[in-house]
Amino acid sequence: MDAMRVSFCLTVGFLIYFVQSSRSEENVSFGKAATQSSDHGIRLNASRAVDGCLNRELRNSGCCSHTDPRDLKEAWWQVDLGSLSTISYITIYHRSDFDSRSRFAGYQLYMSNTTDWSLGVLCYEDRSNTKAQVQMVVTHQCPYVAQYVTIYIYRGNPKRYVWYESRAILELCEVQVFGCPIDKHGNGTCDQTCSDNCYGGNCDASTGQCFYCPSEMRGSMCDLDCSSNCKDRVCDKDSGYCEECIPGKYGNSCEQDCTSNCKDGVCAKDTSHCYKCIPGKYGNSCGQDCSSNCKDGVCVKDTGHCDGCILGKRGDICELDCPVNCQDSKCAQHTGYCSACITGRHGDFCLNTCPNNCLDNTCEKNNGQCLGCTSGKYGANCDLDCSEHCNNSVCMQISGQCKECVAAKYGSTCEQNCPPDCKDNVCSINEGKCLHCTTGRYGETCTFTCPVTCKEFMCDQQTGQCLDCYPGKYGVVCGADCPVTCQDNICNKDNGECLTIGTDNRLIVIAVLAVICGLMLVVFITLEICLFRKIRNKKGSSHKNVEPCDPDRTYTTLSGSQEVHPNVYEMIDTK
């Protein structure tokens, strides 16, 4: 079996070499390092798909790779070309000894510069609608510069089609990547160098034509200049058509002039239609005039409808007049509704007359309700009469309540009488409480009588307490007598303290003070006598005991009739 495989591979290798020698590019994947997501045995590893063997019988040839068939959601196979290469096309050979189209269906082909193919370019994705459409030997044009080529299978949940194999399995017998090393092309050995004009030095491996051109250049060999009318001198590599034009130009090569009515001279490259028009113009090429009634001469480019109207006009092109009763001739452009009405009118078009009794003949524009009423009237239309008891016949417009009442009346419509004892017949409009009471009365409605002891029969309206008392009286109702010692019998109303003390009372106070002073003088003299006797007895007697000196216990009064021995004063004088 191995001898047969060697013989077959030599034969196939010779055929590959012969075919390649007749082509301008080579199989740059042959013999390169390959890996895959898993191996279904060592004989079915990834390198089998780049060994040059085109035998598609997986079971007996030993020429194919196979990933693990267990229930996996994804499988991949990848070859490293060793360096960046200019790829022209890729041919894939799938196994033929088993109908595995349901396994191969939905595969994706990626080109990348790293092993992470998700960062590269998706060259092809199989979207066959039926199993019969899946090709088992297929060639894809992939003109990219890359180092890694990856084939990827994913089986999500749910699958794209029910006929898809539920497991992700790859069975590849050969993957040929035709191209040349970067910057090379042609003659099977890729020995020719790409033109210096090619951007990045990359060109097609077969033809040597540049993939991309530097800025401002075009052509298959990037040897032609882009038109100077191209914006930033950028044009299509093959056709030379400008991507965009400089202002004022249009056409594939931007060789034609935009109309002068285009704002800023800018128009569409392909149609020459102006993006915007100068003031007063409209239309694709801005060749039509806006209505003279357009505000500031401005209208919509596509329709010619005015953006706004001059004063007194309305309509799409402002050809209609605003209603005559619009204040200042202002109305909405499209509906014709007045912004406001002249005095005495209301309604969308100000055709209706305000009610007769509206103050200053003014009313709401929308509903015609009066903004205020003339004297004596109330209601939305001022058609109701205020109460005759309202002061000056003035009442609230909506409720009809009086703002003030005539004398002696209260209530929302001033129909009730104030209490009879309110001073000047005045009471609060809502509750009927007296603002002040007549003399001798108190309470919210002045129904209570002040105490007769109050001076001039006057008391506090809230508490009934006297405001002042007659002489000789004090207290909240002046029921207590002032002290007799108060001058003119006058004392503090609240606590009864005398405001001043009378003259006779002052004499009594002086007398009391004199008695107190006299008593103190007698005590002093008595003490002096006792002291004198003690001194005399010490000098005139040999007795050791001294007779005690006691005050005269017969002393009973401090009156002027008390007897005093004359020698007392003599002893005081001799001292």
Coordinates of C-alpha atoms in Angstrom, one line a residue:
M1 CA 0.0 0.0 0.0
D2 CA 2.8 2.5 0.9
A3 CA 4.6 1.6 -2.4
M4 CA 1.5 2.3 -4.3
R5 CA 1.0 5.6 -2.5
V6 CA 4.6 6.7 -3.2
S7 CA 4.2 5.8 -6.9
F8 CA 0.9 7.7 -7.1
C9 CA 2.3 10.8 -5.4
L10 CA 5.4 10.8 -7.7
T11 CA 3.1 10.7 -10.7
V12 CA 0.9 13.4 -9.3
G13 CA 3.9 15.5 -8.4
F14 CA 5.2 15.2 -11.9
L15 CA 1.9 16.3 -13.3
I16 CA 1.7 19.3 -10.9
Y17 CA 5.2 20.4 -11.9
F18 CA 4.3 20.0 -15.6
V19 CA 1.1 22.0 -15.1
Q20 CA 2.8 24.7 -13.0
S21 CA 5.5 25.1 -15.6
S22 CA 2.9 26.1 -18.1
R23 CA 1.3 28.6 -15.7
S24 CA 2.5 32.0 -14.6
E25 CA 2.1 31.3 -10.8
E26 CA 3.0 28.4 -8.6
N27 CA 1.3 26.4 -5.8
V28 CA 2.7 28.3 -2.8
S29 CA 1.0 26.0 -0.3
F30 CA 2.8 22.8 -1.4
G31 CA 4.7 21.2 1.4
K32 CA 4.0 24.1 3.8
A33 CA 3.1 23.8 7.5
A34 CA -0.5 23.0 8.0
T35 CA -2.6 22.5 11.2
Q36 CA -6.3 21.7 11.9
S37 CA -8.6 21.8 14.9
S38 CA -8.3 18.1 15.6
D39 CA -7.0 14.9 14.0
H40 CA -9.1 11.8 13.3
G41 CA -6.0 9.6 13.7
I42 CA -2.3 10.3 13.0
R43 CA -2.6 9.2 9.3
L44 CA -5.3 11.9 8.7
N45 CA -3.4 15.0 9.9
A46 CA -3.5 18.4 8.3
S47 CA -0.3 18.0 6.3
R48 CA -2.0 15.4 4.1
A49 CA -3.8 18.2 2.3
V50 CA -0.6 19.9 1.1
D51 CA 1.4 16.9 0.1
G52 CA 0.6 17.2 -3.7
C53 CA -1.5 14.0 -3.7
L54 CA -4.8 14.5 -5.6
N55 CA -6.2 11.1 -4.8
R56 CA -9.6 11.8 -3.2
E57 CA -10.3 8.4 -1.7
L58 CA -9.8 9.0 2.0
R59 CA -10.0 5.4 3.2
N60 CA -7.1 3.8 1.2
S61 CA -5.0 6.6 -0.3
G62 CA -3.4 8.2 2.8
C63 CA -3.7 11.5 0.9
C64 CA -6.4 13.2 2.9
S65 CA -6.9 15.0 6.2
H66 CA -9.8 14.5 8.6
T67 CA -10.9 16.3 11.7
D68 CA -12.3 14.5 14.7
P69 CA -15.9 13.4 13.9
R70 CA -17.2 13.6 17.4
D71 CA -20.0 16.0 18.1
L72 CA -18.2 19.4 17.7
K73 CA -19.7 22.7 16.7
E74 CA -16.7 24.0 14.7
A75 CA -13.7 22.6 12.7
W76 CA -10.9 24.4 10.9
W77 CA -7.9 23.7 8.7
Q78 CA -5.1 26.2 8.1
V79 CA -1.9 26.4 6.0
D80 CA 1.0 28.8 6.7
L81 CA 2.5 30.0 3.4
G82 CA 5.7 30.9 5.2
S83 CA 5.6 34.6 4.2
L84 CA 3.2 37.1 2.7
S85 CA 2.2 36.0 -0.8
T86 CA 0.2 37.4 -3.6
I87 CA -2.6 34.9 -4.1
S88 CA -4.5 34.5 -7.3
Y89 CA -6.8 31.6 -6.7
I90 CA -7.3 28.5 -4.5
T91 CA -8.5 25.1 -5.5
I92 CA -10.0 22.7 -2.9
Y93 CA -10.3 18.9 -3.3
H94 CA -12.8 17.2 -1.0
R95 CA -13.0 13.4 -0.5
S96 CA -14.9 11.4 -3.2
D97 CA -15.4 7.9 -1.6
F98 CA -18.3 9.1 0.6
D99 CA -21.1 11.5 -0.1
S100 CA -20.0 14.2 2.4
R101 CA -21.6 17.2 0.8
S102 CA -23.7 17.7 3.9
R103 CA -20.5 17.9 5.9
F104 CA -18.7 20.3 3.5
A105 CA -21.7 22.6 3.0
G106 CA -21.5 26.1 4.5
Y107 CA -17.7 26.2 4.6
Q108 CA -15.8 29.6 4.7
L109 CA -12.5 30.5 3.1
Y110 CA -10.4 33.2 4.9
M111 CA -7.2 35.0 4.0
S112 CA -5.2 36.6 6.9
N113 CA -1.7 37.8 7.9
T114 CA -1.9 36.1 11.3
T115 CA -3.2 32.7 12.6
D116 CA -6.4 34.6 13.8
W117 CA -8.4 34.3 10.6
S118 CA -11.2 36.4 12.1
L119 CA -8.9 39.4 11.6
G120 CA -8.5 38.7 7.9
V121 CA -10.7 38.7 4.8
L122 CA -13.5 36.3 4.0
C123 CA -12.8 35.3 0.4
Y124 CA -15.8 32.9 0.0
E125 CA -18.7 31.4 1.9
D126 CA -20.7 28.5 0.6
R127 CA -24.4 29.2 0.5
S128 CA -25.7 26.3 -1.5
N129 CA -29.4 25.9 -1.1
T130 CA -29.4 22.1 -1.8
K131 CA -27.0 19.3 -1.2
A132 CA -26.6 18.8 -5.0
Q133 CA -25.2 22.4 -5.4
V134 CA -22.2 21.7 -3.1
Q135 CA -19.1 21.3 -5.2
M136 CA -16.5 18.8 -4.0
V137 CA -13.7 20.1 -6.2
V138 CA -13.9 23.9 -6.5
T139 CA -11.7 26.8 -7.4
H140 CA -12.1 30.3 -5.9
Q141 CA -10.5 33.5 -7.1
C142 CA -8.9 35.2 -4.1
P143 CA -6.7 38.1 -5.2
Y144 CA -5.3 39.0 -1.8
V145 CA -2.0 39.3 -0.2
A146 CA -1.8 37.0 2.8
Q147 CA 0.3 34.5 4.7
Y148 CA -2.4 32.2 6.1
V149 CA -5.3 30.4 4.3
T150 CA -8.0 29.0 6.6
I151 CA -11.0 26.7 5.8
Y152 CA -13.7 26.9 8.5
I153 CA -16.9 25.0 9.3
Y154 CA -19.4 26.0 12.0
R155 CA -22.6 24.2 13.0
G156 CA -24.7 26.6 15.0
N157 CA -28.0 25.9 16.6
P158 CA -30.2 26.0 14.6
K159 CA -28.4 24.9 11.4
R160 CA -28.8 27.0 8.3
Y161 CA -30.5 24.0 6.5
V162 CA -31.9 20.8 7.9
W163 CA -29.8 18.7 5.5
Y164 CA -26.6 20.0 7.0
E165 CA -24.5 17.5 9.0
S166 CA -25.0 18.3 12.7
R167 CA -21.3 17.8 13.5
A168 CA -18.6 20.1 12.2
I169 CA -16.2 17.9 10.1
L170 CA -13.6 18.7 7.5
E171 CA -12.3 16.0 5.0
L172 CA -9.8 17.7 2.7
C173 CA -7.6 15.8 0.3
E174 CA -5.7 18.7 -1.2
V175 CA -5.7 22.5 -0.9
Q176 CA -3.7 24.3 -3.6
V177 CA -3.0 28.0 -3.2
F178 CA -1.7 29.5 -6.5
G179 CA 0.3 32.7 -6.4
C180 CA 3.7 34.2 -5.9
P181 CA 5.7 35.6 -3.1
I182 CA 5.0 39.3 -2.4
D183 CA 6.5 41.7 -5.0
K184 CA 6.9 38.8 -7.6
H185 CA 4.9 37.5 -10.5
G186 CA 5.0 35.3 -13.7
N187 CA 6.6 32.4 -15.5
G188 CA 5.8 29.6 -13.0
T189 CA 8.8 30.4 -10.9
C190 CA 7.5 33.9 -9.9
D191 CA 10.9 35.4 -10.9
Q192 CA 9.6 38.7 -12.2
T193 CA 9.4 41.8 -10.0
C194 CA 6.2 43.9 -9.7
S195 CA 6.3 47.5 -11.1
D196 CA 7.6 50.2 -8.7
N197 CA 4.3 52.0 -9.5
C198 CA 2.3 49.4 -7.7
Y199 CA 1.2 50.5 -4.2
G200 CA 3.1 48.5 -1.6
G201 CA 4.9 46.7 -4.4
N202 CA 2.1 44.2 -4.8
C203 CA 0.8 42.9 -8.2
D204 CA -1.3 40.1 -9.7
A205 CA 0.8 36.9 -9.7
S206 CA -0.4 36.0 -13.2
T207 CA -0.5 39.3 -15.1
G208 CA 1.8 41.6 -13.0
Q209 CA -0.9 44.2 -12.9
C210 CA -1.0 46.4 -9.8
F211 CA -3.6 45.6 -7.2
Y212 CA -3.6 49.2 -6.0
C213 CA -2.2 52.5 -7.1
P214 CA -0.6 55.3 -5.1
S215 CA -2.6 58.6 -4.7
E216 CA -3.2 60.5 -7.9
M217 CA -2.3 57.5 -10.2
R218 CA -4.4 55.0 -12.2
G219 CA -4.2 52.3 -14.8
S220 CA -3.3 48.6 -14.7
M221 CA 0.3 49.5 -14.1
C222 CA -0.5 52.8 -12.2
D223 CA 1.4 54.8 -14.8
L224 CA -1.5 57.3 -15.6
D225 CA -2.5 60.5 -13.7
C226 CA -5.9 61.1 -12.2
S227 CA -7.8 64.2 -13.5
S228 CA -6.9 67.4 -11.8
N229 CA -10.7 68.0 -11.3
C230 CA -10.9 64.9 -9.1
K231 CA -11.2 65.9 -5.5
D232 CA -7.8 65.3 -3.8
R233 CA -6.8 63.8 -7.2
V234 CA -8.4 60.5 -6.2
C235 CA -9.9 58.3 -9.0
D236 CA -10.8 54.7 -9.8
K237 CA -7.7 52.6 -10.7
D238 CA -9.1 51.0 -13.8
S239 CA -11.6 53.5 -15.2
G240 CA -9.9 56.7 -14.1
Y241 CA -13.3 58.0 -13.0
C242 CA -13.2 60.5 -10.1
E243 CA -14.6 59.4 -6.8
E244 CA -15.6 63.1 -6.1
C245 CA -15.2 66.3 -8.0
I246 CA -13.8 69.6 -6.9
P247 CA -16.4 72.4 -6.3
G248 CA -18.1 73.6 -9.5
K249 CA -17.4 70.4 -11.5
Y250 CA -19.4 67.2 -12.3
G251 CA -19.1 64.1 -14.6
N252 CA -17.2 60.9 -14.5
S253 CA -13.9 62.7 -15.0
C254 CA -15.3 66.0 -13.5
E255 CA -14.8 67.8 -16.7
Q256 CA -18.2 69.6 -16.8
D257 CA -19.2 72.8 -15.0
C258 CA -22.1 73.0 -12.4
T259 CA -24.7 75.7 -13.0
S260 CA -24.1 79.1 -11.5
N261 CA -27.4 78.9 -9.6
C262 CA -26.0 76.1 -7.4
K263 CA -25.1 77.4 -4.0
D264 CA -21.3 77.6 -3.6
G265 CA -21.1 76.1 -7.1
V266 CA -21.5 72.6 -5.8
C267 CA -23.6 69.9 -7.7
A268 CA -23.9 66.1 -7.7
K269 CA -21.0 64.4 -9.6
D270 CA -23.3 62.0 -11.5
T271 CA -26.4 64.1 -12.2
S272 CA -25.2 67.7 -12.0
H273 CA -28.2 68.4 -9.7
C274 CA -27.5 71.2 -7.3
Y275 CA -27.3 70.2 -3.6
K276 CA -28.7 73.7 -2.7
C277 CA -29.8 76.7 -4.6
I278 CA -28.9 80.4 -4.3
P279 CA -31.6 82.5 -2.7
G280 CA -34.7 83.0 -5.1
K281 CA -34.1 79.8 -7.1
Y282 CA -35.3 76.2 -7.0
G283 CA -35.3 73.0 -9.0
N284 CA -32.8 70.2 -9.7
S285 CA -30.5 72.7 -11.5
C286 CA -31.9 75.7 -9.6
G287 CA -33.2 77.2 -12.8
Q288 CA -36.6 78.2 -11.6
D289 CA -37.6 81.4 -9.6
C290 CA -39.2 81.3 -6.2
S291 CA -42.5 83.2 -5.7
S292 CA -42.0 86.9 -5.0
N293 CA -44.2 86.5 -2.0
C294 CA -41.7 84.1 -0.3
K295 CA -40.2 85.6 2.8
D296 CA -36.6 86.7 2.0
G297 CA -37.1 85.2 -1.5
V298 CA -36.4 81.6 -0.1
C299 CA -38.2 78.5 -1.2
V300 CA -37.8 74.7 -1.0
K301 CA -35.3 73.5 -3.6
D302 CA -37.4 70.5 -4.8
T303 CA -41.0 71.9 -4.8
G304 CA -40.6 75.7 -4.9
H305 CA -42.8 76.0 -1.8
C306 CA -42.0 79.1 0.2
D307 CA -40.2 78.6 3.6
G308 CA -42.3 81.5 4.9
C309 CA -44.5 84.3 3.5
I310 CA -44.3 88.0 3.5
L311 CA -46.8 89.8 5.8
G312 CA -50.4 89.3 4.8
K313 CA -49.8 86.3 2.5
R314 CA -50.4 82.5 2.9
G315 CA -50.3 79.3 0.9
D316 CA -47.6 77.0 -0.4
I317 CA -46.2 79.7 -2.7
C318 CA -47.8 82.5 -0.6
E319 CA -50.3 83.4 -3.4
L320 CA -53.3 83.8 -1.0
D321 CA -54.2 86.7 1.3
C322 CA -54.6 86.4 5.1
P323 CA -58.2 87.0 6.5
V324 CA -59.0 90.7 6.8
N325 CA -59.7 90.5 10.6
C326 CA -56.2 89.1 11.4
Q327 CA -54.3 91.5 13.7
D328 CA -51.4 93.0 11.8
S329 CA -52.5 90.8 8.8
K330 CA -50.6 87.8 10.3
C331 CA -51.8 84.3 9.7
A332 CA -50.4 80.7 9.4
Q333 CA -48.9 79.9 6.1
H334 CA -50.6 76.6 5.4
T335 CA -54.0 76.9 7.3
G336 CA -54.6 80.6 7.0
Y337 CA -55.5 80.8 10.7
C338 CA -55.0 84.2 12.2
S339 CA -52.2 84.5 14.8
A340 CA -54.4 87.1 16.7
C341 CA -57.6 89.0 16.0
I342 CA -58.4 92.6 15.8
T343 CA -60.4 94.1 18.7
G344 CA -64.0 92.7 18.9
R345 CA -63.3 89.5 16.8
H346 CA -62.6 85.8 17.6
G347 CA -62.3 82.5 15.8
D348 CA -59.7 80.8 13.6
F349 CA -60.3 83.3 10.8
C350 CA -61.5 86.0 13.2
L351 CA -65.0 86.1 11.7
N352 CA -67.0 86.0 14.9
T353 CA -67.9 89.0 17.0
C354 CA -67.1 89.2 20.8
P355 CA -70.1 89.3 23.2
N356 CA -71.5 92.8 23.8
N357 CA -70.6 93.2 27.5
C358 CA -66.9 92.2 27.2
L359 CA -64.6 94.8 28.8
D360 CA -63.0 96.9 26.1
N361 CA -64.7 94.6 23.5
T362 CA -62.0 92.0 23.9
C363 CA -62.5 88.2 24.1
E364 CA -60.5 84.9 23.8
K365 CA -59.5 84.2 20.2
N366 CA -60.3 80.5 20.4
N367 CA -63.6 80.3 22.3
G368 CA -64.9 83.9 22.3
Q369 CA -65.1 84.2 26.1
C370 CA -64.7 87.7 27.4
L371 CA -61.3 88.6 28.9
G372 CA -63.2 90.9 31.4
C373 CA -66.7 92.2 31.9
T374 CA -68.2 95.7 32.0
S375 CA -69.4 97.0 35.4
G376 CA -72.3 95.0 36.8
K377 CA -71.9 91.9 34.5
Y378 CA -70.3 88.5 34.9
G379 CA -70.1 85.1 33.2
A380 CA -68.0 83.7 30.3
N381 CA -70.0 85.9 27.9
C382 CA -70.7 88.6 30.5
D383 CA -74.4 88.1 30.1
L384 CA -75.3 87.8 33.8
D385 CA -75.9 90.6 36.3
C386 CA -73.9 91.1 39.5
S387 CA -75.8 91.3 42.8
E388 CA -77.3 94.7 43.5
H389 CA -75.5 94.6 46.9
C390 CA -72.1 94.4 45.4
N391 CA -70.2 97.6 46.0
N392 CA -70.1 99.6 42.8
S393 CA -71.8 96.6 41.1
V394 CA -68.5 94.9 40.8
C395 CA -68.2 91.0 41.0
M396 CA -66.0 88.2 40.0
Q397 CA -66.3 87.3 36.3
I398 CA -66.6 83.5 36.6
S399 CA -68.3 83.0 40.0
G400 CA -70.3 86.2 40.2
Q401 CA -69.1 86.7 43.8
C402 CA -68.9 90.3 45.0
K403 CA -65.4 91.7 45.5
E404 CA -66.8 94.1 48.1
C405 CA -70.3 94.6 49.7
V406 CA -72.3 97.7 50.3
A407 CA -72.6 98.9 53.9
A408 CA -74.2 96.5 56.4
K409 CA -74.1 93.5 53.9
Y410 CA -71.9 90.4 53.6
G411 CA -71.7 87.0 51.9
S412 CA -70.6 85.8 48.4
T413 CA -73.4 87.9 46.8
C414 CA -73.8 90.3 49.8
E415 CA -77.3 89.1 50.5
Q416 CA -76.9 88.8 54.3
N417 CA -77.0 91.6 56.9
C418 CA -74.1 92.4 59.2
P419 CA -74.8 92.1 62.9
P420 CA -76.6 95.2 64.3
D421 CA -73.8 96.1 66.8
C422 CA -71.0 96.2 64.2
K423 CA -69.5 99.7 64.2
D424 CA -70.5 101.7 61.1
N425 CA -72.4 98.5 60.0
V426 CA -69.1 97.1 58.6
C427 CA -68.3 93.3 58.8
S428 CA -66.1 90.8 56.9
I429 CA -67.5 89.9 53.5
N430 CA -67.0 86.1 53.9
E431 CA -68.0 85.4 57.6
G432 CA -70.0 88.4 58.6
K433 CA -67.7 89.1 61.6
C434 CA -67.7 92.7 62.9
L435 CA -64.5 94.6 62.2
H436 CA -65.2 96.8 65.2
C437 CA -68.0 96.9 67.8
T438 CA -70.1 99.8 68.9
T439 CA -69.4 101.1 72.4
G440 CA -70.2 98.7 75.2
R441 CA -70.2 95.6 73.0
Y442 CA -67.7 92.8 72.2
G443 CA -67.4 89.4 70.5
E444 CA -67.0 88.3 66.8
T445 CA -70.5 89.6 66.1
C446 CA -70.6 92.1 69.0
T447 CA -73.4 90.2 70.8
F448 CA -71.9 90.5 74.3
T449 CA -72.0 93.5 76.7
C450 CA -68.9 94.9 78.2
P451 CA -68.7 95.0 82.1
V452 CA -70.3 98.1 83.6
T453 CA -67.2 98.7 85.6
C454 CA -65.1 99.4 82.5
K455 CA -64.2 103.0 82.1
E456 CA -66.5 104.6 79.5
F457 CA -68.1 101.1 79.0
M458 CA -65.2 100.1 76.7
C459 CA -63.7 96.6 76.6
D460 CA -61.5 94.4 74.3
Q461 CA -63.5 93.1 71.3
Q462 CA -62.1 89.6 71.5
T463 CA -61.9 89.0 75.3
G464 CA -64.3 91.4 76.8
Q465 CA -61.7 92.7 79.3
C466 CA -61.8 96.4 80.2
L467 CA -59.5 98.6 78.3
D468 CA -59.3 101.0 81.3
C469 CA -60.7 101.4 84.8
Y470 CA -62.2 104.4 86.8
P471 CA -60.0 105.8 89.6
G472 CA -59.8 103.5 92.6
K473 CA -60.4 100.3 90.6
Y474 CA -58.2 97.7 88.8
G475 CA -58.4 94.2 87.4
V476 CA -59.5 92.6 84.1
V477 CA -63.1 93.8 84.7
C478 CA -62.1 96.6 87.1
G479 CA -63.7 94.8 90.1
A480 CA -60.9 95.3 92.7
D481 CA -60.1 98.5 94.8
C482 CA -56.8 100.3 94.6
P483 CA -54.8 100.5 98.0
V484 CA -55.8 103.5 100.2
T485 CA -52.2 104.7 100.1
C486 CA -52.3 105.4 96.3
Q487 CA -52.3 109.1 95.5
D488 CA -55.6 110.2 94.1
N489 CA -56.7 106.6 94.6
I490 CA -55.0 105.7 91.3
C491 CA -53.2 102.3 90.7
N492 CA -51.9 100.0 87.9
K493 CA -54.9 98.5 86.1
D494 CA -53.3 95.0 85.8
N495 CA -51.7 94.5 89.3
G496 CA -53.1 97.2 91.6
E497 CA -49.7 98.8 92.4
C498 CA -49.9 102.5 93.3
L499 CA -48.6 104.8 90.6
T500 CA -47.8 107.5 93.2
I501 CA -48.1 107.7 97.1
G502 CA -50.2 110.6 98.7
T503 CA -48.7 113.4 101.1
D504 CA -50.6 112.3 104.3
N505 CA -49.3 108.8 103.8
R506 CA -45.8 110.1 103.6
L507 CA -46.2 111.6 107.1
I508 CA -47.3 108.3 108.5
V509 CA -44.3 106.7 107.0
I510 CA -42.0 109.3 108.5
A511 CA -43.6 108.8 111.9
V512 CA -43.1 105.1 111.7
L513 CA -39.4 105.6 110.9
A514 CA -39.0 108.1 113.8
V515 CA -40.4 105.6 116.3
I516 CA -38.0 103.0 115.0
C517 CA -35.1 105.4 115.4
G518 CA -36.2 106.4 118.9
L519 CA -36.4 102.8 120.0
M520 CA -32.9 102.2 118.8
L521 CA -31.6 105.3 120.7
V522 CA -33.1 104.1 124.0
V523 CA -31.4 100.7 123.6
F524 CA -28.1 102.5 123.0
I525 CA -28.4 104.7 126.0
T526 CA -29.3 101.8 128.3
L527 CA -26.2 99.9 127.2
E528 CA -24.1 103.0 128.0
I529 CA -25.6 103.3 131.6
C530 CA -24.8 99.7 132.3
L531 CA -21.3 100.1 131.2
F532 CA -20.9 103.2 133.4
R533 CA -22.2 101.4 136.5
K534 CA -19.7 98.5 136.0
I535 CA -16.8 101.0 136.0
R536 CA -18.0 102.9 139.2
N537 CA -18.5 99.7 141.2
K538 CA -15.0 98.5 140.5
K539 CA -13.6 101.7 142.0
G540 CA -15.8 102.1 145.2
S541 CA -16.3 98.6 146.4
S542 CA -14.0 95.8 147.7
H543 CA -16.5 93.1 146.9
K544 CA -15.5 90.7 144.2
N545 CA -19.0 90.3 143.0
V546 CA -20.3 93.0 140.8
E547 CA -24.0 93.7 140.9
P548 CA -25.4 92.9 137.6
C549 CA -27.0 95.7 135.6
D550 CA -30.3 94.8 134.2
P551 CA -32.5 97.1 132.1
D552 CA -35.6 98.4 133.7
R553 CA -38.1 95.7 133.1
T554 CA -41.0 98.1 133.8
Y555 CA -40.5 99.7 130.4
T556 CA -43.7 99.3 128.5
T557 CA -44.1 102.1 126.0
L558 CA -42.2 104.4 123.7
S559 CA -44.5 107.3 124.2
G560 CA -43.3 110.7 125.3
S561 CA -44.8 110.2 128.8
Q562 CA -42.2 107.6 129.8
E563 CA -40.2 108.6 132.9
V564 CA -36.5 109.0 132.5
H565 CA -34.1 109.7 135.4
P566 CA -32.3 113.0 135.0
N567 CA -28.9 111.5 136.1
V568 CA -28.8 109.4 133.0
Y569 CA -28.3 112.4 130.8
E570 CA -25.9 114.0 133.3
M571 CA -23.7 110.9 133.2
I572 CA -23.7 111.0 129.4
D573 CA -22.7 114.6 129.5
T574 CA -19.8 113.9 132.0
K575 CA -18.4 111.1 129.9

